[in-house]
Coordinates of C-alpha atoms in Angstrom, one line a residue:
Chain A
M1 CA 108.5 -24.6 8.9
F2 CA 111.9 -26.1 9.6
L3 CA 110.3 -29.5 8.0
A4 CA 109.4 -26.9 4.8
A5 CA 113.1 -25.4 5.0
L6 CA 114.4 -28.8 4.6
F7 CA 112.1 -29.7 1.7
L8 CA 113.0 -26.5 0.1
G9 CA 116.2 -26.2 0.6
R10 CA 115.6 -22.8 1.8
P11 CA 117.2 -21.8 5.3
D12 CA 115.0 -18.3 5.2
V13 CA 112.3 -20.7 5.8
A14 CA 113.5 -22.3 8.7
A15 CA 114.1 -18.4 10.6
L16 CA 110.6 -18.4 10.3
G17 CA 109.8 -21.0 12.8
A18 CA 113.0 -20.2 14.8
P19 CA 111.9 -17.3 17.0
F20 CA 108.7 -19.8 17.9
A21 CA 111.1 -22.5 18.7
A22 CA 113.3 -19.8 20.8
F23 CA 110.2 -18.3 22.4
L24 CA 109.3 -21.5 23.4
V25 CA 112.6 -22.6 25.0
L26 CA 112.8 -19.5 26.8
A27 CA 109.5 -20.1 28.3
L28 CA 109.4 -23.4 29.3
L29 CA 113.0 -23.0 31.0
L30 CA 112.0 -19.7 33.1
S31 CA 108.4 -21.2 33.8
R32 CA 107.9 -22.9 37.4
A33 CA 104.9 -25.2 38.9
P34 CA 103.5 -22.0 41.1
R35 CA 102.7 -22.1 44.7
L36 CA 99.4 -20.3 45.8
A37 CA 97.4 -19.5 49.1
V38 CA 93.9 -17.9 48.6
T39 CA 92.7 -16.7 51.7
L40 CA 88.9 -14.7 51.5
S41 CA 87.8 -12.8 55.1
L42 CA 85.0 -11.0 55.6
G43 CA 85.0 -8.3 57.7
E44 CA 81.2 -9.2 59.4
E45 CA 79.6 -12.4 58.6
R46 CA 75.8 -11.0 59.6
T47 CA 74.3 -8.2 57.6
V48 CA 71.2 -6.8 56.8
E49 CA 70.3 -7.0 52.9
G50 CA 71.8 -3.9 51.0
H51 CA 74.4 -2.9 52.9
H52 CA 78.1 -2.9 52.0
V53 CA 80.1 -5.6 53.8
A54 CA 84.2 -4.8 53.3
A55 CA 85.9 -8.3 52.8
E56 CA 90.1 -9.0 51.5
L57 CA 91.4 -11.2 49.5
D58 CA 95.0 -12.2 50.7
L59 CA 97.4 -13.4 47.9
T60 CA 100.6 -15.5 48.9
G61 CA 102.5 -17.0 46.6
E62 CA 106.2 -18.5 46.6
G63 CA 108.2 -16.3 44.5
T64 CA 106.9 -13.9 42.1
L65 CA 103.7 -14.8 40.3
H66 CA 103.3 -12.8 36.9
E67 CA 99.7 -13.2 36.5
V68 CA 97.4 -14.6 38.7
E69 CA 93.7 -14.5 36.8
L70 CA 90.8 -14.7 40.1
A71 CA 87.3 -15.4 39.1
L72 CA 85.4 -15.0 42.6
A73 CA 81.9 -17.2 42.1
L74 CA 79.9 -14.8 44.0
P75 CA 76.4 -16.3 44.7
H76 CA 72.5 -15.1 43.1
G77 CA 72.2 -12.4 45.7
V78 CA 75.7 -11.1 46.1
E79 CA 77.4 -8.6 44.0
L80 CA 80.6 -6.5 44.1
D81 CA 80.0 -2.6 44.6
E82 CA 82.9 -1.7 42.7
G83 CA 85.2 -3.6 40.2
S84 CA 84.5 -7.1 38.7
E85 CA 84.8 -10.4 39.6
R86 CA 87.4 -11.2 38.0
M87 CA 90.8 -9.9 38.0
I88 CA 94.3 -10.4 37.0
V89 CA 97.2 -9.3 39.4
R90 CA 101.1 -9.7 39.7
I91 CA 101.5 -11.5 43.4
P92 CA 105.4 -9.8 43.9
A93 CA 108.1 -12.4 46.2
G94 CA 108.0 -11.6 50.1
G95 CA 104.9 -10.8 50.9
P96 CA 101.2 -11.2 50.4
L97 CA 98.7 -9.1 48.2
V98 CA 95.9 -7.7 49.9
I99 CA 93.2 -7.4 47.5
P100 CA 90.0 -5.0 49.2
L101 CA 86.6 -5.5 48.0
E102 CA 83.6 -4.3 48.6
L103 CA 80.1 -6.7 48.8
V104 CA 76.8 -5.9 48.4
P105 CA 74.0 -8.5 49.4
W106 CA 71.3 -7.1 47.9
R107 CA 68.8 -9.6 48.8
W108 CA 68.9 -11.6 51.8
G109 CA 69.9 -15.0 52.2
A110 CA 72.7 -17.2 53.6
F111 CA 75.2 -17.5 50.9
R112 CA 78.3 -19.2 50.7
L113 CA 81.3 -17.0 49.7
G114 CA 84.7 -17.8 49.0
A115 CA 84.9 -19.9 45.9
L116 CA 86.9 -19.0 43.1
A117 CA 89.0 -19.9 40.8
V118 CA 92.2 -19.2 39.8
R119 CA 94.5 -19.7 37.1
V120 CA 98.3 -18.7 37.4
R121 CA 100.2 -18.1 33.9
D122 CA 103.7 -17.5 33.8
R123 CA 105.8 -14.7 32.8
F124 CA 105.3 -15.5 29.1
G125 CA 101.7 -16.4 29.3
L126 CA 102.6 -19.4 27.5
I127 CA 101.9 -22.5 30.5
A128 CA 98.6 -22.0 32.6
Y129 CA 97.9 -23.9 36.0
D130 CA 94.4 -23.4 37.1
A131 CA 92.7 -24.1 40.4
H132 CA 89.3 -23.9 42.2
V133 CA 89.3 -23.0 45.4
A134 CA 86.0 -24.1 47.4
G135 CA 84.2 -21.7 50.1
D136 CA 84.1 -22.0 53.6
L137 CA 82.5 -18.5 54.3
T138 CA 78.9 -18.0 55.0
L139 CA 77.6 -14.4 54.9
R140 CA 73.9 -13.8 56.5
A141 CA 72.0 -11.0 55.1
Y142 CA 69.0 -10.6 57.1
P143 CA 65.7 -8.9 55.5
R144 CA 65.1 -5.0 55.5
P145 CA 63.4 -4.3 58.6
E146 CA 60.2 -2.1 58.0
R147 CA 58.8 -0.3 61.4
L148 CA 55.3 -0.9 61.8
R149 CA 53.5 1.0 64.4
A150 CA 50.4 -1.2 64.6
L151 CA 49.9 -4.7 64.5
V152 CA 47.2 -7.0 63.6
N153 CA 45.9 -7.6 67.2
P154 CA 45.2 -11.1 68.0
L155 CA 41.5 -12.2 69.4
E156 CA 42.8 -14.5 71.6
T157 CA 45.6 -13.7 74.4
Q158 CA 47.9 -16.1 75.8
P159 CA 48.0 -16.7 79.8
F160 CA 51.7 -15.3 79.9
A161 CA 52.5 -11.7 81.2
G162 CA 52.8 -9.4 78.0
N163 CA 51.6 -6.1 76.3
R164 CA 48.7 -7.0 75.1
V165 CA 45.1 -5.7 77.5
A166 CA 43.3 -9.1 77.5
R167 CA 39.5 -9.5 77.1
V168 CA 39.1 -11.6 80.2
R169 CA 39.2 -9.7 83.6
G170 CA 41.6 -10.2 86.4
E171 CA 44.8 -8.6 87.6
G172 CA 45.9 -5.6 85.6
I173 CA 46.1 -2.0 85.2
E174 CA 43.5 -1.0 82.1
F175 CA 40.2 -1.0 83.9
A176 CA 37.5 -3.1 83.0
D177 CA 34.0 -3.3 85.2
L178 CA 32.7 -2.7 88.5
R179 CA 31.3 -5.9 90.3
P180 CA 30.1 -5.9 94.1
F181 CA 32.5 -6.9 96.7
V182 CA 32.7 -10.8 97.4
A183 CA 35.0 -12.2 100.3
G184 CA 38.5 -12.3 99.8
D185 CA 38.8 -8.9 97.7
R186 CA 41.5 -7.2 98.4
V187 CA 40.6 -3.7 99.9
R188 CA 42.9 -1.6 97.6
R189 CA 40.8 -2.7 94.8
V190 CA 37.5 -0.7 95.9
N191 CA 36.3 1.4 94.1
W192 CA 35.0 4.2 97.3
R193 CA 33.4 6.6 95.0
V194 CA 31.2 3.8 93.5
S195 CA 30.6 2.3 96.6
A196 CA 29.8 5.5 98.6
R197 CA 27.1 6.3 96.4
R198 CA 26.0 2.6 96.1
R199 CA 26.1 2.7 99.8
E200 CA 27.9 -0.7 99.2
L201 CA 31.2 -2.3 98.4
Y202 CA 32.2 -2.3 94.8
V203 CA 35.4 -3.1 93.4
N204 CA 37.3 -2.3 90.4
E205 CA 37.8 -4.8 87.7
Q206 CA 40.7 -5.1 85.4
H207 CA 42.1 -6.3 82.1
P208 CA 45.0 -8.7 82.9
E209 CA 48.1 -7.7 80.1
R210 CA 49.0 -11.0 78.3
N211 CA 50.9 -12.0 75.5
S212 CA 49.7 -14.0 72.9
D213 CA 50.5 -16.3 70.2
V214 CA 51.3 -15.2 66.5
V215 CA 52.5 -17.9 64.1
L216 CA 53.7 -16.8 60.5
F217 CA 52.6 -18.8 57.7
L218 CA 54.9 -18.5 54.7
D219 CA 53.8 -19.9 51.2
S220 CA 56.8 -21.0 49.8
F221 CA 55.1 -23.1 47.1
A222 CA 55.0 -20.9 44.0
E223 CA 56.4 -17.1 43.4
V224 CA 56.8 -15.2 40.6
R225 CA 60.5 -13.6 40.0
R226 CA 61.2 -10.7 38.5
E227 CA 64.9 -9.8 37.7
R228 CA 65.8 -9.0 41.2
E229 CA 62.5 -9.4 43.2
S230 CA 59.8 -11.8 43.8
T231 CA 57.0 -12.0 45.9
L232 CA 58.9 -14.6 48.4
D233 CA 61.6 -11.7 48.6
L234 CA 58.9 -9.6 49.8
A235 CA 56.6 -12.2 52.0
V236 CA 60.4 -12.9 53.8
R237 CA 60.9 -9.2 54.6
A238 CA 57.1 -8.5 56.0
A239 CA 57.5 -12.1 58.2
A240 CA 61.1 -10.8 59.7
S241 CA 59.6 -7.2 60.2
L242 CA 55.9 -8.6 61.7
A243 CA 58.1 -11.2 63.9
H244 CA 60.4 -8.4 65.1
E245 CA 57.8 -6.3 66.0
Y246 CA 55.2 -9.0 67.5
L247 CA 58.5 -9.9 69.9
E248 CA 59.5 -6.2 70.9
R249 CA 55.8 -6.4 72.0
R250 CA 56.4 -9.7 74.4
D251 CA 54.6 -12.1 72.3
R252 CA 55.3 -15.7 71.7
V253 CA 56.1 -15.7 67.6
G254 CA 56.7 -18.9 65.9
V255 CA 57.0 -19.4 61.5
V256 CA 56.2 -21.9 59.7
G257 CA 57.4 -22.1 55.8
F258 CA 54.8 -24.2 53.9
G259 CA 55.8 -24.8 50.7
G260 CA 58.3 -27.9 48.7
V261 CA 59.9 -28.0 51.7
V262 CA 58.0 -27.6 55.2
Q263 CA 59.9 -25.9 57.6
W264 CA 58.5 -24.6 61.0
L265 CA 59.8 -23.1 64.4
L266 CA 57.8 -23.2 67.2
P267 CA 56.3 -20.1 69.2
G268 CA 58.9 -18.7 71.5
T269 CA 60.1 -14.9 72.7
G270 CA 62.9 -12.9 73.5
R271 CA 65.7 -11.5 71.2
A272 CA 66.9 -15.1 70.6
Q273 CA 64.1 -15.7 68.9
D274 CA 64.3 -13.0 67.0
Y275 CA 67.3 -14.4 65.4
R276 CA 66.0 -17.8 65.3
I277 CA 63.4 -16.7 63.3
A278 CA 65.6 -14.1 61.1
D279 CA 68.1 -17.2 60.4
A280 CA 65.3 -19.6 59.5
L281 CA 63.5 -17.1 56.6
I282 CA 66.9 -16.2 55.2
T283 CA 66.9 -20.1 53.8
S284 CA 63.7 -20.2 52.7
E285 CA 63.1 -21.1 49.0
V286 CA 60.9 -22.1 46.7
T287 CA 61.3 -26.0 46.0
L288 CA 59.4 -27.6 43.2
S289 CA 57.0 -30.3 44.4
Y290 CA 54.2 -32.2 43.3
A291 CA 53.5 -33.9 46.8
L292 CA 49.8 -32.9 48.2
K293 CA 50.3 -30.8 51.3
D294 CA 47.9 -29.9 54.1
V295 CA 48.6 -28.5 57.8
D296 CA 48.2 -32.1 58.9
V297 CA 52.5 -32.3 58.1
L298 CA 52.7 -30.0 60.5
P299 CA 53.4 -30.9 64.5
Q300 CA 50.7 -29.7 66.5
R301 CA 52.7 -27.2 68.8
T302 CA 53.6 -25.5 65.5
L303 CA 50.1 -24.2 65.8
P304 CA 49.1 -23.2 69.3
P305 CA 45.3 -23.2 69.9
Q306 CA 43.7 -19.5 69.9
A307 CA 47.1 -18.2 68.2
L308 CA 47.0 -15.4 65.4
V309 CA 47.9 -16.7 62.0
V310 CA 49.3 -14.3 59.7
A311 CA 50.0 -15.9 56.4
L312 CA 51.8 -14.2 53.6
S313 CA 51.1 -15.6 50.6
P314 CA 50.8 -15.0 46.7
L315 CA 47.9 -17.1 46.6
L316 CA 49.5 -19.0 43.5
D317 CA 49.3 -22.7 44.8
E318 CA 46.0 -24.6 45.4
R319 CA 47.4 -26.7 48.5
S320 CA 48.7 -23.5 50.2
M321 CA 45.0 -22.0 49.7
R322 CA 43.4 -25.0 50.8
A323 CA 45.7 -25.3 54.1
L324 CA 44.6 -21.5 55.0
A325 CA 40.5 -22.5 54.4
D326 CA 41.6 -25.6 56.6
L327 CA 43.2 -23.6 59.5
R328 CA 40.3 -20.8 59.1
A329 CA 37.9 -24.3 59.6
R330 CA 40.1 -25.4 62.5
G331 CA 39.2 -22.1 64.4
F332 CA 42.5 -20.2 64.2
D333 CA 42.1 -16.7 64.0
L334 CA 43.6 -16.1 60.6
A335 CA 44.7 -13.0 58.5
V336 CA 46.4 -13.6 54.9
V337 CA 48.4 -10.8 53.1
D338 CA 48.6 -11.4 49.6
V339 CA 51.7 -10.7 48.1
S340 CA 50.5 -9.6 45.0
P341 CA 52.4 -11.0 42.3
L342 CA 50.4 -8.6 39.4
P343 CA 53.3 -6.0 39.7
F344 CA 55.6 -8.8 38.4
V345 CA 54.3 -9.7 35.3
K346 CA 54.8 -7.5 32.4
L347 CA 53.3 -8.8 29.0
P348 CA 54.7 -7.3 25.9
P349 CA 52.3 -5.6 23.8
G350 CA 50.1 -7.4 21.4
S351 CA 50.7 -11.0 23.5
P352 CA 48.1 -13.2 23.5
D353 CA 47.9 -13.5 27.2
A354 CA 46.8 -10.1 27.7
L355 CA 43.5 -11.2 28.2
A356 CA 44.5 -13.8 30.8
L357 CA 46.3 -11.2 32.6
R358 CA 43.3 -9.1 32.6
L359 CA 41.0 -11.6 33.8
W360 CA 43.7 -12.7 36.7
P361 CA 43.2 -9.8 38.7
L362 CA 38.8 -10.8 38.6
W363 CA 40.0 -14.3 39.4
R364 CA 42.4 -13.3 42.8
E365 CA 39.5 -10.6 43.6
A366 CA 36.9 -13.5 43.6
L367 CA 39.1 -15.7 45.7
R368 CA 40.1 -12.6 48.3
F369 CA 36.3 -12.8 48.7
G370 CA 35.8 -16.0 49.1
Y371 CA 38.2 -15.9 52.0
E372 CA 36.3 -13.2 53.1
R373 CA 33.0 -14.8 53.2
L374 CA 35.0 -17.3 55.6
G375 CA 35.5 -14.5 57.9
V376 CA 39.3 -14.3 56.9
P377 CA 40.8 -10.5 56.0
V378 CA 42.9 -10.9 52.9
V379 CA 44.5 -7.9 51.9
E380 CA 46.6 -7.3 48.9
W381 CA 49.6 -6.0 49.0
K382 CA 51.7 -4.7 46.1
E383 CA 55.3 -3.9 45.8
G384 CA 56.5 -0.4 46.9
D385 CA 53.2 -0.2 48.9
P386 CA 54.5 -0.3 53.0
L387 CA 53.4 -3.1 55.2
A388 CA 51.7 -0.7 57.3
Q389 CA 49.4 -0.1 54.9
A390 CA 48.3 -3.7 54.6
I391 CA 48.4 -4.4 58.1
E392 CA 46.0 -1.7 58.6
E393 CA 43.3 -3.0 56.3
V394 CA 43.4 -6.2 58.2
T395 CA 42.8 -4.6 61.4
A396 CA 39.8 -2.5 59.8
F397 CA 38.2 -5.9 58.1
R398 CA 38.4 -7.2 62.0
R399 CA 36.6 -4.2 63.0
Y400 CA 34.1 -3.6 60.6
G401 CA 34.4 -6.0 57.8
R402 CA 34.0 -9.0 59.7
R403 CA 30.2 -7.7 61.3
A404 CA 29.2 -6.9 57.3
F405 CA 30.1 -10.6 56.7
A406 CA 28.2 -12.3 59.8
Chain B
V1 CA 98.6 -2.3 12.1
L2 CA 101.0 -5.1 12.6
G3 CA 98.9 -7.7 10.9
V4 CA 98.4 -5.0 7.6
G5 CA 102.3 -4.8 7.8
L6 CA 103.0 -8.4 7.6
A7 CA 100.7 -9.1 4.7
G8 CA 101.8 -6.5 2.7
Y9 CA 105.2 -6.8 2.9
P10 CA 105.7 -9.7 0.3
L11 CA 103.4 -8.4 -2.0
Q12 CA 105.9 -5.1 -2.3
G13 CA 108.0 -6.5 -5.7
A14 CA 106.1 -9.5 -6.1
D15 CA 105.9 -10.4 -9.6
R16 CA 104.2 -13.8 -10.7
A17 CA 102.9 -15.2 -7.3
A18 CA 101.1 -11.5 -7.1
P19 CA 97.5 -12.7 -7.2
V20 CA 98.3 -15.8 -5.0
L21 CA 100.0 -13.5 -2.4
L22 CA 97.0 -11.2 -2.2
L23 CA 94.5 -13.9 -1.5
V24 CA 96.8 -15.5 0.9
A25 CA 97.5 -12.1 2.4
A26 CA 93.7 -11.7 2.5
V27 CA 93.0 -15.1 4.5
A28 CA 95.9 -13.6 7.2
L29 CA 93.7 -10.7 7.0
V30 CA 90.3 -11.9 8.0
A31 CA 92.0 -14.6 10.6
A32 CA 93.7 -11.7 12.1
V33 CA 90.2 -9.8 12.5
V34 CA 88.5 -12.5 13.5
S35 CA 91.2 -13.1 16.3
L36 CA 90.7 -9.7 17.8
V37 CA 86.8 -9.4 17.8
W38 CA 85.3 -13.1 18.2
T39 CA 87.8 -16.3 18.6
P40 CA 91.8 -16.3 18.7
L41 CA 93.1 -17.8 15.5
P42 CA 96.7 -17.5 15.6
G43 CA 97.6 -20.5 13.9
I44 CA 95.5 -19.7 11.0
V45 CA 97.4 -16.3 10.6
L46 CA 100.5 -17.9 11.4
A47 CA 100.1 -20.6 8.8
A48 CA 98.5 -17.8 6.3
L49 CA 101.3 -15.4 6.7
A50 CA 104.5 -18.2 6.7
V51 CA 102.5 -19.2 3.3
E52 CA 102.7 -16.2 2.0
F53 CA 106.2 -15.4 3.3
V54 CA 107.7 -19.0 1.7
L55 CA 105.7 -18.3 -1.7
R56 CA 107.6 -14.9 -2.0
E57 CA 110.7 -16.5 -1.1
L58 CA 110.3 -18.6 -3.9
D59 CA 109.0 -16.1 -6.0
A60 CA 112.5 -13.9 -5.2
H61 CA 114.6 -14.2 -2.6
V62 CA 113.7 -11.8 0.6
L63 CA 116.8 -10.4 2.4
G64 CA 118.1 -12.2 5.2
W65 CA 117.5 -9.3 8.0
H66 CA 113.9 -8.3 6.3
T67 CA 113.4 -12.1 6.8
V68 CA 114.7 -11.7 10.7
L69 CA 112.5 -8.6 11.1
Y70 CA 109.3 -10.7 9.6
A71 CA 110.0 -13.9 11.7
A72 CA 110.0 -11.8 14.7
G73 CA 106.7 -9.8 13.5
L74 CA 105.3 -13.0 13.4
L75 CA 105.7 -14.2 16.8
L76 CA 104.8 -10.5 18.4
L77 CA 101.5 -10.8 16.3
C78 CA 100.7 -14.5 17.6
E79 CA 101.6 -13.1 21.0
L80 CA 99.3 -10.2 20.7
I81 CA 96.4 -12.1 19.2
A82 CA 97.1 -14.6 22.6
W83 CA 97.2 -11.7 25.0
A84 CA 93.8 -10.3 23.2
D85 CA 91.9 -12.9 24.3
T86 CA 93.7 -13.1 27.5
L87 CA 92.3 -9.2 28.0
R88 CA 88.6 -10.0 26.1
S89 CA 86.9 -11.4 29.5
R90 CA 85.9 -8.5 31.4
A91 CA 88.6 -9.0 34.2
L92 CA 90.4 -6.1 36.0
V93 CA 93.7 -6.1 35.0
A94 CA 96.5 -4.5 37.4
P95 CA 98.8 -1.9 35.4
D96 CA 101.8 -3.7 36.6
V97 CA 100.4 -6.9 35.1
V98 CA 100.3 -5.2 31.9
G99 CA 103.8 -3.3 32.1
R100 CA 105.6 -6.8 33.1
R101 CA 103.9 -8.7 30.5
A102 CA 104.4 -6.1 27.5
G103 CA 108.0 -6.2 28.9
N104 CA 108.3 -10.0 28.6
M105 CA 106.9 -10.0 25.4
L106 CA 109.3 -8.1 24.3
L107 CA 112.0 -9.7 25.8
G108 CA 110.3 -13.0 23.7
V109 CA 110.4 -11.2 20.6
L110 CA 114.3 -10.1 20.8
A111 CA 114.7 -13.8 21.9
G112 CA 113.2 -15.0 19.1
G113 CA 114.6 -12.3 16.4
G114 CA 118.1 -13.3 17.3
A115 CA 117.2 -17.0 16.8
A116 CA 115.9 -16.3 13.2
G117 CA 119.1 -14.2 12.7
L118 CA 121.0 -17.2 14.0
A119 CA 119.0 -19.6 11.4
V120 CA 119.3 -17.2 8.7
A121 CA 123.2 -16.7 9.5
A122 CA 123.8 -20.4 9.8
G123 CA 121.8 -20.9 6.3
S124 CA 124.6 -18.6 5.1
I125 CA 127.0 -21.3 5.6
E126 CA 128.3 -22.7 2.7
S127 CA 128.8 -26.3 2.3
P128 CA 130.4 -28.4 -0.7
N129 CA 128.3 -31.4 -0.1
A130 CA 124.3 -31.5 -0.2
F131 CA 123.7 -34.5 1.7
V132 CA 125.7 -33.1 4.4
A133 CA 124.2 -30.1 4.7
G134 CA 120.7 -31.4 4.4
V135 CA 121.9 -34.3 7.3
A136 CA 123.3 -31.3 9.2
G137 CA 119.9 -29.3 9.0
A138 CA 117.8 -32.5 9.9
A139 CA 119.7 -33.0 13.1
A140 CA 119.4 -29.4 13.9
V141 CA 115.6 -29.7 13.4
A142 CA 115.4 -32.8 15.6
A143 CA 118.1 -31.6 18.0
L144 CA 115.4 -28.4 18.9
V145 CA 112.1 -30.6 18.7
G146 CA 113.9 -32.6 21.4
V147 CA 114.6 -29.7 23.6
V148 CA 111.3 -28.6 23.4
W149 CA 109.7 -31.6 23.9
S150 CA 111.7 -32.5 26.6
L151 CA 111.5 -29.1 28.3
G152 CA 107.4 -29.4 27.6
R153 CA 107.5 -33.0 29.1
R154 CA 108.8 -31.9 32.8
H155 CA 105.9 -29.4 32.7
A156 CA 103.2 -32.0 32.0

């Protein structure tokens, strides 16, 4: 503009460029490099998915910061209850600006929070300073628990005390049988009514109360996802609920995450084990892997003898299906909850895959039938159905179905 | 509205250059609309409007205070386009940020208008020697660029 004014000899043309030059000079003169401290704090570090977590964003600047643009980098699974992840605020001199936030982890998981991008503009918006803040907070959102009144009862119990009535006879409360008195029997176990009728001493036998070992086998080879839900999400919720309920009944519970990455947690009991399992489950994810894996990759102690193995699988990957058959062949008491991927698949009308989608349920039914012939109860659990229903179906199969296939 | 006003002003009283001015005004308006709805093109808007004004100035002289208003309007338009781009994101903007930014923008426009007035006033000084006037103008431009450069270097 100025050069044009010089060439044309028209000072009025220079006047067009003068405001821009003046603005530039003014803005550069008044601009200072900002100093800003940003801290995100969480009201709680552990929560249940779907629950609100209060958080605060503390911004402390040196002098007045006229325009601070913040972009919170929230991980997949966490969102703000209200407002936007991007905000533009002004930080007054002399005091921190505290922005209250309401975070909602809509999915279980361990989330790294606190990462954000900051852009500070000068008072005229001419110069911008960018910075990235790395996240160093972890929010653990545990799966929503589902109350289960009944559980799949293990066929065998372990020698430790628990809440299950063992099949064997010994010291306990539950009446089992009568037998003639032998030397060494305690007098308090004598059944006097029967002894009087039979004219010889008879003693009562009881079933002892024992615990059992339960291994939750989580198939994480593959999942079917639809927006915010996936088969793995459901499986982890079910695993957490089952683990909690079995631990409440004083059983020893372990977890095996069988997938691209194999994880395991040795069976244990008590509240601490409940937390350990929850912490292990929320790190579950589907990792793509083409490696052939079978149950031999698991340490022996993860699968104790006579343990009940409850598998939660969408039955999508050949490797997990083979592993389940292998477990059954090794004599484990196995029950499979088939986390059905069918509700997650929606085809547009007229899709050429429609025929395949109609054949898929038939193929899956044949697959379940194959397991049932091995004596393994396989129940289909669909999104929205209560887990208790699936558990009840397993129990019913174990009560009646096994006989039908025998 | 401001863009339409700035594009339309040079057309008033234009004689021979009217068709060209109309074309340039149309380019400026299209660029302004694109800036508001898609991506900021303040450079094109500014260049087109400045060219339009220069053509009008060459065609028929524009009054000094009109030039000052036009120059301040150009700055305001470019700033508004830049600001609109900042606010285009789904960011939540605090009300005091908007108020302060508007105030600062007004301050900048007033300072810009003052500078334009000074330039117009300086241009009205009659110099007997065209060479001296040219050298003085070039020195003023070089000095201005130098100030901006040195301030910019300080922030780089």
